[in-house]
XYZ file of C-alpha atoms in Angstrom:
572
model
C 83.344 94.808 36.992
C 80.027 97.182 36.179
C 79.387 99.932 38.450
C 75.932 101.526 38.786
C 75.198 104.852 38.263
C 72.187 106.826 38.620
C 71.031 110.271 37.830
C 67.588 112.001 36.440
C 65.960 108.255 37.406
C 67.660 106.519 34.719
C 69.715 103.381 35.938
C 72.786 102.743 33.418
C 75.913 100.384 33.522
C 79.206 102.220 33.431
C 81.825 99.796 32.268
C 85.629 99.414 33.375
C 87.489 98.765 30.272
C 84.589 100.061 27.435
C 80.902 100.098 27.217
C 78.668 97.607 25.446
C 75.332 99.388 23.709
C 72.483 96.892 22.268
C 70.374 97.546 19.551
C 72.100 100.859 18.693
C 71.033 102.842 15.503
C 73.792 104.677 13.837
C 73.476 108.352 12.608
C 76.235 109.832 10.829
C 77.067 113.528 12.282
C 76.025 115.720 9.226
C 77.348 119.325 10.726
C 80.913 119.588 11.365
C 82.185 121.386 15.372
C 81.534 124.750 14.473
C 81.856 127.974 16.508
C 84.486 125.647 19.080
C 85.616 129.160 20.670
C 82.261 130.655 21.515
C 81.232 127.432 23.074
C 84.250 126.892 25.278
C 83.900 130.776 26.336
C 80.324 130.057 27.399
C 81.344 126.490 28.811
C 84.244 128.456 31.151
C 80.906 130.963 32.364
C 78.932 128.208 33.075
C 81.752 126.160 35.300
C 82.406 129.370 37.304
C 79.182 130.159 38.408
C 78.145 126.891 39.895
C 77.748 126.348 43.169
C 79.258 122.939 42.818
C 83.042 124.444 43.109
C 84.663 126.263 45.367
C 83.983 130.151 44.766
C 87.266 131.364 44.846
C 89.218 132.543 41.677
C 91.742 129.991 40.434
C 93.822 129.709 37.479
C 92.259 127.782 34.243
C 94.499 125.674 32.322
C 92.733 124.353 29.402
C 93.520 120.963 28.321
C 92.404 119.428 24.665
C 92.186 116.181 23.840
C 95.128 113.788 22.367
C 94.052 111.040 20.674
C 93.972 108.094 21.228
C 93.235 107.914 24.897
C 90.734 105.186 24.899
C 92.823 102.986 27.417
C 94.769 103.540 30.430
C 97.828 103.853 29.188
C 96.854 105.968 26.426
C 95.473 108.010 28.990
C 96.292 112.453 28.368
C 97.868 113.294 31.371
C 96.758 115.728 33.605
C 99.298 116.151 36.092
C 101.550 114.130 38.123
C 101.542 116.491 41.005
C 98.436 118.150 41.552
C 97.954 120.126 44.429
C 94.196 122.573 43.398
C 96.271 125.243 42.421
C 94.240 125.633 39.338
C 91.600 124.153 37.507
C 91.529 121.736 34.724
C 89.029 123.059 31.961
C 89.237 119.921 29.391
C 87.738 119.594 26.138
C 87.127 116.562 23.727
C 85.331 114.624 21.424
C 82.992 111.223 21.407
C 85.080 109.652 17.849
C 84.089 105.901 17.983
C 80.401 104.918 17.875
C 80.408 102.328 20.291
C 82.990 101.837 22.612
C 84.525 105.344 22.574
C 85.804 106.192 26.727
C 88.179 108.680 27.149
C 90.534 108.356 30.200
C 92.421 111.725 31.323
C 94.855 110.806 34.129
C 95.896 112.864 37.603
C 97.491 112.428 40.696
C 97.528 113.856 44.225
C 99.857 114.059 46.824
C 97.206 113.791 49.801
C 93.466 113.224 50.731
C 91.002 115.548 49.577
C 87.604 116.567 47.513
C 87.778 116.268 44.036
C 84.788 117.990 41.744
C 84.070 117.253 37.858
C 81.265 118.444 35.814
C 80.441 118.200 32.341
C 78.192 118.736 29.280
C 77.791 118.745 25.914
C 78.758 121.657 23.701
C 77.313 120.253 20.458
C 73.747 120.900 21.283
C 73.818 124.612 22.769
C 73.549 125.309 18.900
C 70.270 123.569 18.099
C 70.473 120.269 17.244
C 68.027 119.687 20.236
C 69.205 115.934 19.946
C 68.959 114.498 23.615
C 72.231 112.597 23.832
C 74.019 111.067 27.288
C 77.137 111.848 28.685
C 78.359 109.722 31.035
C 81.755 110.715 33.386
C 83.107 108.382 35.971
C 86.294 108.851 38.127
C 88.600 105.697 38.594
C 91.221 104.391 40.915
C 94.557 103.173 39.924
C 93.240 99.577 39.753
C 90.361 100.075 37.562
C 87.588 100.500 40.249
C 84.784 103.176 39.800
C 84.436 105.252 42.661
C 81.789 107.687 41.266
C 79.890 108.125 37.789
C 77.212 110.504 36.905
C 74.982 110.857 33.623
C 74.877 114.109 32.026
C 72.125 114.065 30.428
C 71.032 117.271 27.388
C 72.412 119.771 26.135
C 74.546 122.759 28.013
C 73.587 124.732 29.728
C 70.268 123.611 31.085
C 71.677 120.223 32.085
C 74.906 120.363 33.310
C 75.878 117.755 36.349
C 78.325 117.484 38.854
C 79.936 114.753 40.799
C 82.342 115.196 44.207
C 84.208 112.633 46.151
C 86.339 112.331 48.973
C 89.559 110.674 48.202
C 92.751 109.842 49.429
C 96.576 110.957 47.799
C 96.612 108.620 44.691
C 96.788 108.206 41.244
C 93.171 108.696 39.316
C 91.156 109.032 35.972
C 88.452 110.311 34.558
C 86.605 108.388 31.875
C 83.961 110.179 29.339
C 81.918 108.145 26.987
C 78.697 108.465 25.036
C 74.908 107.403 26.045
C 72.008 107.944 24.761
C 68.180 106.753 26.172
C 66.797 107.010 22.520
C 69.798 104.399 21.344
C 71.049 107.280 19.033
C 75.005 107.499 19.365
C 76.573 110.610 17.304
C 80.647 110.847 16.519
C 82.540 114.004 16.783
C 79.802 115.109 19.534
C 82.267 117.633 21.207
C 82.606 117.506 24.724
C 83.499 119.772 28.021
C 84.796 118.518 31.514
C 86.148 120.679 34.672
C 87.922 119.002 37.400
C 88.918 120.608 40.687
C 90.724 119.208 43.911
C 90.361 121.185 46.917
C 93.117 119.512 49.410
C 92.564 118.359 53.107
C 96.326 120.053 53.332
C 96.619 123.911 52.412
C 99.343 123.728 49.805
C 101.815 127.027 48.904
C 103.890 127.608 46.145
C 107.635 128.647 46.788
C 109.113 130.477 43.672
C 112.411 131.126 43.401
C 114.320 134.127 41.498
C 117.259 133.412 40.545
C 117.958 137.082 39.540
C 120.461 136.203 36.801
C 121.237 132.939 37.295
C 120.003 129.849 35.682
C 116.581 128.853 36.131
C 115.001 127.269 39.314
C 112.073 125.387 38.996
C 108.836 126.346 41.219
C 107.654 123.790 44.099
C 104.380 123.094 46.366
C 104.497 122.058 49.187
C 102.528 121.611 52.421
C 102.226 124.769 54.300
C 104.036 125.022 57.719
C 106.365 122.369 56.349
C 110.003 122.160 55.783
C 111.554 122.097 52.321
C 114.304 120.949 50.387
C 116.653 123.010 48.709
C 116.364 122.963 45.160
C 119.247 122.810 42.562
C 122.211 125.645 42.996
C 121.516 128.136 39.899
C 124.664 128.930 37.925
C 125.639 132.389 37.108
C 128.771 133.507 34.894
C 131.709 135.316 37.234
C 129.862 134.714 40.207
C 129.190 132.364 43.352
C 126.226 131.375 44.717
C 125.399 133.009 48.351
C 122.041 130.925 48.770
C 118.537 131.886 49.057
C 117.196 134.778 50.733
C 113.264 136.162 51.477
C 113.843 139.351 49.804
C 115.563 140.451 46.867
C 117.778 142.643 48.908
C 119.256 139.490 50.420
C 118.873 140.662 53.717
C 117.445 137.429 55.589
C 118.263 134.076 54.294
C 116.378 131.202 54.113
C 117.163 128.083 56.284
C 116.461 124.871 54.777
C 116.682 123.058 57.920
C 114.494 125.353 59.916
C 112.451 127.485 58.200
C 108.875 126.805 57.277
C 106.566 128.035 54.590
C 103.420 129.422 55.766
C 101.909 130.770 52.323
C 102.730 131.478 48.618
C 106.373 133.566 48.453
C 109.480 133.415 46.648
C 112.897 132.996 47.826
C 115.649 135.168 45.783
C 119.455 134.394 45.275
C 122.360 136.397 46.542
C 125.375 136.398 44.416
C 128.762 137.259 45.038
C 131.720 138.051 42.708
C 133.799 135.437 42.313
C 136.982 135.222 43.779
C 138.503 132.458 41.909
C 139.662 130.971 44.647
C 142.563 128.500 45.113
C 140.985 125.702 46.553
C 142.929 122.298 46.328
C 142.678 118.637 47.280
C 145.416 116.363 49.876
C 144.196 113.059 49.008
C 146.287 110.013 48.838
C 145.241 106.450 47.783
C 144.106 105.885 51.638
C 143.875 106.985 54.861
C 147.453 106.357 55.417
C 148.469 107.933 51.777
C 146.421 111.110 52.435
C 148.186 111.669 56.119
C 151.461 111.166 53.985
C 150.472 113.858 51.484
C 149.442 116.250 54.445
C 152.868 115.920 55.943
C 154.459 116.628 52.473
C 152.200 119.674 51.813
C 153.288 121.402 55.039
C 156.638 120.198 56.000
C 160.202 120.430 54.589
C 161.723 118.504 57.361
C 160.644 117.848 60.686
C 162.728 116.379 63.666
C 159.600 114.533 65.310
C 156.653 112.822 64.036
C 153.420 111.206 66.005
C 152.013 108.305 64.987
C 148.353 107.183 65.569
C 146.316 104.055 64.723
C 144.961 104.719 61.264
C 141.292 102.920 62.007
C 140.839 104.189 65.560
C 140.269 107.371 66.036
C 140.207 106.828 70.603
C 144.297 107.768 71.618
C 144.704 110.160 68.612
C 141.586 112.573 69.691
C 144.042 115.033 71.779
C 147.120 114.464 69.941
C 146.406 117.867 67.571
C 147.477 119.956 69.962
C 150.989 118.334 70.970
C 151.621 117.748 67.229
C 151.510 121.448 66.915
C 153.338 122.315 69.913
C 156.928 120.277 68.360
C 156.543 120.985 64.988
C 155.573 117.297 63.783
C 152.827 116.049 61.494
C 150.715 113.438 62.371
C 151.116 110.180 60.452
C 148.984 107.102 60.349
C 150.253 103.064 60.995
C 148.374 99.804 61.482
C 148.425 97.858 64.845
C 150.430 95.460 64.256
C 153.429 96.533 61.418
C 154.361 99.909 59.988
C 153.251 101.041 56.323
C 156.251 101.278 53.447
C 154.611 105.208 52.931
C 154.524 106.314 55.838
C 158.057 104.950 56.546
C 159.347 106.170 53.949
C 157.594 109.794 54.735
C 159.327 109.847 58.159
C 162.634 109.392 56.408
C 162.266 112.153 54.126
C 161.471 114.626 56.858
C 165.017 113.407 58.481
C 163.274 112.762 61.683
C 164.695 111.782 64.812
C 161.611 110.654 67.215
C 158.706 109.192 66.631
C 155.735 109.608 69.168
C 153.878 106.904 69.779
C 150.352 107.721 70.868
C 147.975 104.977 72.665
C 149.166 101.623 74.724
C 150.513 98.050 72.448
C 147.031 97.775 72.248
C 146.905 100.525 69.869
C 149.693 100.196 68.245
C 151.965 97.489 69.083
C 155.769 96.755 70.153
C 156.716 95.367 66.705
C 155.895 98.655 65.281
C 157.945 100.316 68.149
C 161.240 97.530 67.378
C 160.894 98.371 63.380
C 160.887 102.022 64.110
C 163.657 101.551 66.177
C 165.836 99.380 63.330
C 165.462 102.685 61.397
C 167.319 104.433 64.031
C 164.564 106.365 65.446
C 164.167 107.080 69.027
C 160.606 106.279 69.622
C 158.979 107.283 72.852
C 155.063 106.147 74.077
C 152.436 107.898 75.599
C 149.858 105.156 77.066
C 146.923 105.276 79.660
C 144.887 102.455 80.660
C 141.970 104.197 78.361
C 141.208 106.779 75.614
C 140.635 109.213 78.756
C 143.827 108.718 81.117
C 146.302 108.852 77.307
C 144.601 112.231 76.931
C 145.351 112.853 80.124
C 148.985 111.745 79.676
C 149.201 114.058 76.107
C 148.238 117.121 78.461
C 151.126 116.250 80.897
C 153.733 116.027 78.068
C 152.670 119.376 76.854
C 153.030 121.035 79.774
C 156.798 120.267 79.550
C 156.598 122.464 76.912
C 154.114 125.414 77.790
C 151.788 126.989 80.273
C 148.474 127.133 80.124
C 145.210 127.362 82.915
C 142.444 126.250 79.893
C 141.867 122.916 78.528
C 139.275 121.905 76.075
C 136.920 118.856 76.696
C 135.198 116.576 74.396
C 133.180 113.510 74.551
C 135.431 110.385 74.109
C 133.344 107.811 72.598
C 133.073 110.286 69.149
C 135.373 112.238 67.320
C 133.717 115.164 65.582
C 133.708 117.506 68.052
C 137.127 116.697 69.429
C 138.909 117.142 65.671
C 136.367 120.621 64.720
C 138.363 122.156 67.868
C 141.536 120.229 67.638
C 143.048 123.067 65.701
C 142.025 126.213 67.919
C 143.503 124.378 71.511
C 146.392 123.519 69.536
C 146.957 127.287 68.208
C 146.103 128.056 72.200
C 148.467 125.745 73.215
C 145.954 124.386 75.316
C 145.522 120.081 75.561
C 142.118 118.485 74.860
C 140.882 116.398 77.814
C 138.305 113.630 77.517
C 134.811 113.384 78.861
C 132.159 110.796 78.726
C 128.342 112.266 78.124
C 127.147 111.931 81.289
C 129.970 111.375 84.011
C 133.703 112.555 84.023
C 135.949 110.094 83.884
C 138.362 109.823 87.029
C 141.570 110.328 84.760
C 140.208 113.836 83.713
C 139.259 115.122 86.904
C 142.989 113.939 88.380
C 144.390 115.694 85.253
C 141.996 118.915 85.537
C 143.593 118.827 89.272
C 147.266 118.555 88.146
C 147.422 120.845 85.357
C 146.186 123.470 87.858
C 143.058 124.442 85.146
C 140.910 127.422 85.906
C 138.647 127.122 82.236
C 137.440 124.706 80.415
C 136.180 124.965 76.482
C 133.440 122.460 76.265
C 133.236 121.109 72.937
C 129.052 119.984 72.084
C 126.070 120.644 72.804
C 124.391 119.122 76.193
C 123.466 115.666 74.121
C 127.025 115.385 73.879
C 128.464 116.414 77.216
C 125.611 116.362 79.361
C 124.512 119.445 81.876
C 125.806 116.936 85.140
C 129.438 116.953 83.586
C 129.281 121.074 82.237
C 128.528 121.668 86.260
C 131.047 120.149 87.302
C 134.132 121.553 85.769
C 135.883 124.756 86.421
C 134.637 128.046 84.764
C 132.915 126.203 81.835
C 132.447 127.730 78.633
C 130.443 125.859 76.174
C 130.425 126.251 72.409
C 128.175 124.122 70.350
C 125.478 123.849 67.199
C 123.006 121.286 66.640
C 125.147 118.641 64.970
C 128.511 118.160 64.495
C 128.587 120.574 61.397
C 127.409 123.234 63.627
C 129.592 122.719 65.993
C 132.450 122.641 63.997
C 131.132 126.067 62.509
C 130.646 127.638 65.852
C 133.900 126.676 66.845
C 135.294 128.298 63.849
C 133.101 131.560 65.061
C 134.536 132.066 67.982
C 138.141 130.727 67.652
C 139.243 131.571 63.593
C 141.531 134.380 63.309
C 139.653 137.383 61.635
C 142.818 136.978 59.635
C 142.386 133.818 58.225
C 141.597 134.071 54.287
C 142.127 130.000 54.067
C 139.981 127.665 55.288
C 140.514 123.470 55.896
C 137.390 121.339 55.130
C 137.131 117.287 56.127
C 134.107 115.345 56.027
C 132.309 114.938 59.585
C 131.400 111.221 58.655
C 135.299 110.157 59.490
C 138.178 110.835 61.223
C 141.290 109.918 59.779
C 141.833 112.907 57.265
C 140.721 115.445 60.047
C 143.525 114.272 62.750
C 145.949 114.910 60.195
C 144.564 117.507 58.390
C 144.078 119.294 61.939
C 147.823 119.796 62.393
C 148.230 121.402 59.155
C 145.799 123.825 59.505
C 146.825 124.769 63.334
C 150.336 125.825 61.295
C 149.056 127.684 59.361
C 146.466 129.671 61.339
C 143.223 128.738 60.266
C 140.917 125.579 61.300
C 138.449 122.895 59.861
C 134.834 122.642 58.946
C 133.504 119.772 58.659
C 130.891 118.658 55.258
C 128.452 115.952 54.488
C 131.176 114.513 52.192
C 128.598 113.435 49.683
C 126.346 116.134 48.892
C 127.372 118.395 46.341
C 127.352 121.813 48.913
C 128.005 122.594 52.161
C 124.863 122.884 54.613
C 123.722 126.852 54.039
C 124.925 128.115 57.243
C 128.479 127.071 56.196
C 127.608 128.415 52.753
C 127.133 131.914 54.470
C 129.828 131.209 56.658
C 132.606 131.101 53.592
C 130.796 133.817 51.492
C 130.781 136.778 54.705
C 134.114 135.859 55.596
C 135.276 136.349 51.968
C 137.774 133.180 52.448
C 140.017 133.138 49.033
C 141.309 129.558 48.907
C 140.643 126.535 50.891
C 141.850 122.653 51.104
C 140.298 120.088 50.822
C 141.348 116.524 52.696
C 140.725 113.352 51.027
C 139.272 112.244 48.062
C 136.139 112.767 46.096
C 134.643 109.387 47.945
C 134.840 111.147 51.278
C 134.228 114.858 49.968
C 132.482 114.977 46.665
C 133.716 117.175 43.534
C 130.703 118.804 44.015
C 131.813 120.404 47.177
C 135.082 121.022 45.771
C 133.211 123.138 42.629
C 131.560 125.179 44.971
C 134.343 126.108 47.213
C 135.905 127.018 43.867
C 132.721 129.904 43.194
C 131.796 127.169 39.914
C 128.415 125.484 41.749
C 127.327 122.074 39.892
């Protein structure tokens, strides 16, 4: 494909791949590049003053030549991110006599107008020789989109080029003309490109102030962006990113947007060598085994929930905590040799069943029974009326004028408060997001509740519902992370130095896990098992409230080691 180009009313064929000159007499260069500093000084002078670019003061970066670059794969690279933060200044040399074209490759991460210009340096000194440059810019598929001649000697001569392009993947490609057929080697050679984006980019630095190094970005302003690694620092844990080196204000990821150059600075804090450990069994069923080991000697009662629905063992936290019993997992339709064998080693008399045969079935409740266990049921016809039926069998057992409510049909916000109503003594009642089941209102009745806890935000347990129960208090974040952490806000014990974390993509681990912590005081957050940290408000969360150990529930498939490092102060 030949692309026409024409300048200074001279018509000449710019070539794809290389360009074909006829009748072309050879000269051998007899003077060798001389004086290569002077002319790149004056070169620079000349680039800034024209018109042709935008006035204001970037940042040169100077760019020589590597040979070869004749092709496109050979092609120097520019950048592969190039936002007009600075401007190329590039400088090479004409070293094959005929089909000589030098490709210099850059991309760009959205529309905009890109500006080259050119000359020759060689002839500023004299030679007076009126040789052609010729500069084209290409597409990623070999298609010129502009091309200019250059025609003389610097600085007389000097031409520019601008298009309008979109984000892509482009080069530039020098070679040699002449209109008196003379073609010289080693003719030296100077190019400036500049991109002025349709998007106003910034540049977010970040000081690590100690700590390993953090790599600048760009970005769009009045965007979002993405936290970059976690810098390291010896004897210390990372407290996240902050807007001022006092670490006064810090930086949400989620939320915050950048509106100009800056740089975000890292808090540290010493580190506490905390004693952070890991519950995790083979399973779901295995880690609710090693739950009940961690925290129990010996327990007279135990309830068991289905281990792969989470819908009848929502509200049994709170009753688990009010006898004394772990929570253990079964399937549907038999028991499991583990956690058999767990329930015998606590010496337990009753087993709890919680949810209708539908849940988990009579042969479970006969082979119980062949162990000599007295097992007792708590059913509804639903998820709602057995949560119901849990807050009747706790009130054999307490008093209490507050229950909490949670949307039924999801479990995160049910488990993040699980352990607070169960330190409260209080039951956890079931809600659907926008009406309230019949079961809960009867129960709300019965139980003679004044205040409710509403668990979620209004997506969750909708405005219609909130209205409509008695002296409603809701706590809530944006997700169920946030939740989870609010709930921890305003529930925790100021006490508490040991916090339980679960991931908030499952259940299992977190209805057992709940129990646990409830006994000892403290409560769960919930983690996006597989990144390797925890969101930044729970970051700041853990680091104010100077926590010393924590546990972790399950294994590294449901919350990475990542995580678990930095819990421990050691961030990956």
């Amino acid at each position: 494909m030949l692309q026409t180009a024409k300048q200074c009313g001279d018509s000449h064929e710019f070539p794809n791949n290389y360009l074909k000159r006829k009748e072309v007499r050879i000269m051998k260069r007899v003077f060798k590049i001389v004086f290569c500093f002077l002319a790149i000084t004056i070169l620079s002078v000349g680039f800034l003053a024209s018109p042709a670019l935008a006035s204001d003061a970037k940042p040169i970066v100077n760019i020589y030549e590597i040979e070869p670059n004749n092709t496109i794969n050979q092609a120097n690279v520019l950048s592969n991110n190039y936002y007009g933060e600075h401007r190329y200044y590039i400088y090479g040399t004409i070293t094959n006599y005929y089909y000589d074209l030098d490709h210099y490759r850059f991309t760009v991460n959205s529309s905009g107008k890109v500006t080259l210009g050119g000359g020759w340096l060689g002839d500023y000194f004299g030679r007076g020789l009126e040789d052609q440059l010729i500069i084209g810019l290409m597409d990623s598929q070999g298609n010129i989109i502009h091309a200019a001649i250059l025609v003389g000697s610097y600085p007389d001569t000097i031409r520019y080029l601008s298009a309008d392009i979109p984000a892509g993947t482009y080069y530039i490609v020098v070679c040699q003309g002449t209109k008196y057929k003379y073609i010289f080697v080693n003719e030296p050679y100077g190019i400036v490109l500049d991109f002025t984006p349709s998007i106003s980019y910034a540049t977010v630095n970040f000081n690590s102030q100690g700590g390993s190094s953090v790599s600048s970005i760009s970005v769009a302003q009045n965007s979002t962006i993405t936290a970059p690694t976690v810098p390291t620092r010896s004897g210390y844990a990372f407290g996240g990113w902050y807007t001022e080196a006092e670490c006064i204000n810090p930086w949400n990821f989620r939320t915050d947007v950048v509106t100009g150059n800056m740089t975000l600075y890292a808090k540290w804090v010493p580190s506490t060598n905390a004693n952070v450990k890991r519950i995790a069994g083979g399973d779901r069923y295995e880690t609710a085994v090693k739950v009940s080991q961690d925290g129990w000697t010996t327990a007279d009662t135990v309830i068991l929930a289905r281990g792969d629905d989470y819908a009848d063992a929502l509200a049994g936290v709170p009753l688990a905590y009010q006898l004394g019993a772990p929570i253990l997992l079964t399937h549907t339709n038999s028991t499991i040799p583990a956690t058999t064998a767990e329930i015998t080693r606590l010496k337990a008399q009753r087993v709890i069943l919680l949810g209708g045969p539908g849940a988990i079935s009579d042969n479970v409740k006969r082979e119980l029974e062949r162990l000599g266990l007295t097992v007792e049921r708590i059913e509804g016809r639903d998820r709602y009326e057995t949560a119901s039926c849990i807050a009747d069998r706790m009130k054999k057992g307490a008093v209490f004028d507050t229950v909490f409510i949670a949307v039924g049909t999801n479990f995160a916000d049910a488990l993040a408060a699980s352990s607070y109503a169960a330190m409260k003594g209080q039951p956890i009642l079931l809600s659907e997001t926008n009406y309230l089941p019949q079961a809960t209102k009867n129960a709300i009745v019965d139980l003679g509740i004044n205040n409710t806890v509403v668990c979620g935000g209004p997506a969750v347990v909708s405005e219609s519902v909130f209205n409509q129960l008695p002296h409603p208090k809701r706590v809530y974040g944006n997700d169920r992370y946030l939740t989870a952490l609010e709930m921890a806000k305003e529930f925790m014990p100021e006490s508490t130095k040991h916090v339980y974390i679960s991931t908030g993509l499952n259940f299992p681990d977190a209805i057992a896990g709940g129990v646990l912590a409830a006994k000892n005081h403290s409560g769960l957050l919930l983690v996006q098992g597989n990144h390797a940290v925890p969101i930044q408000q729970v970051q700041d969360f853990y680091i104010d409230r100077e926590f010393t150990g924590a546990t972790i529930f399950g294994g590294t498939t449901v919350v990475s080691s990542g995580l678990e490092k930095w819990f421990k102060g050691n961030p990956l």
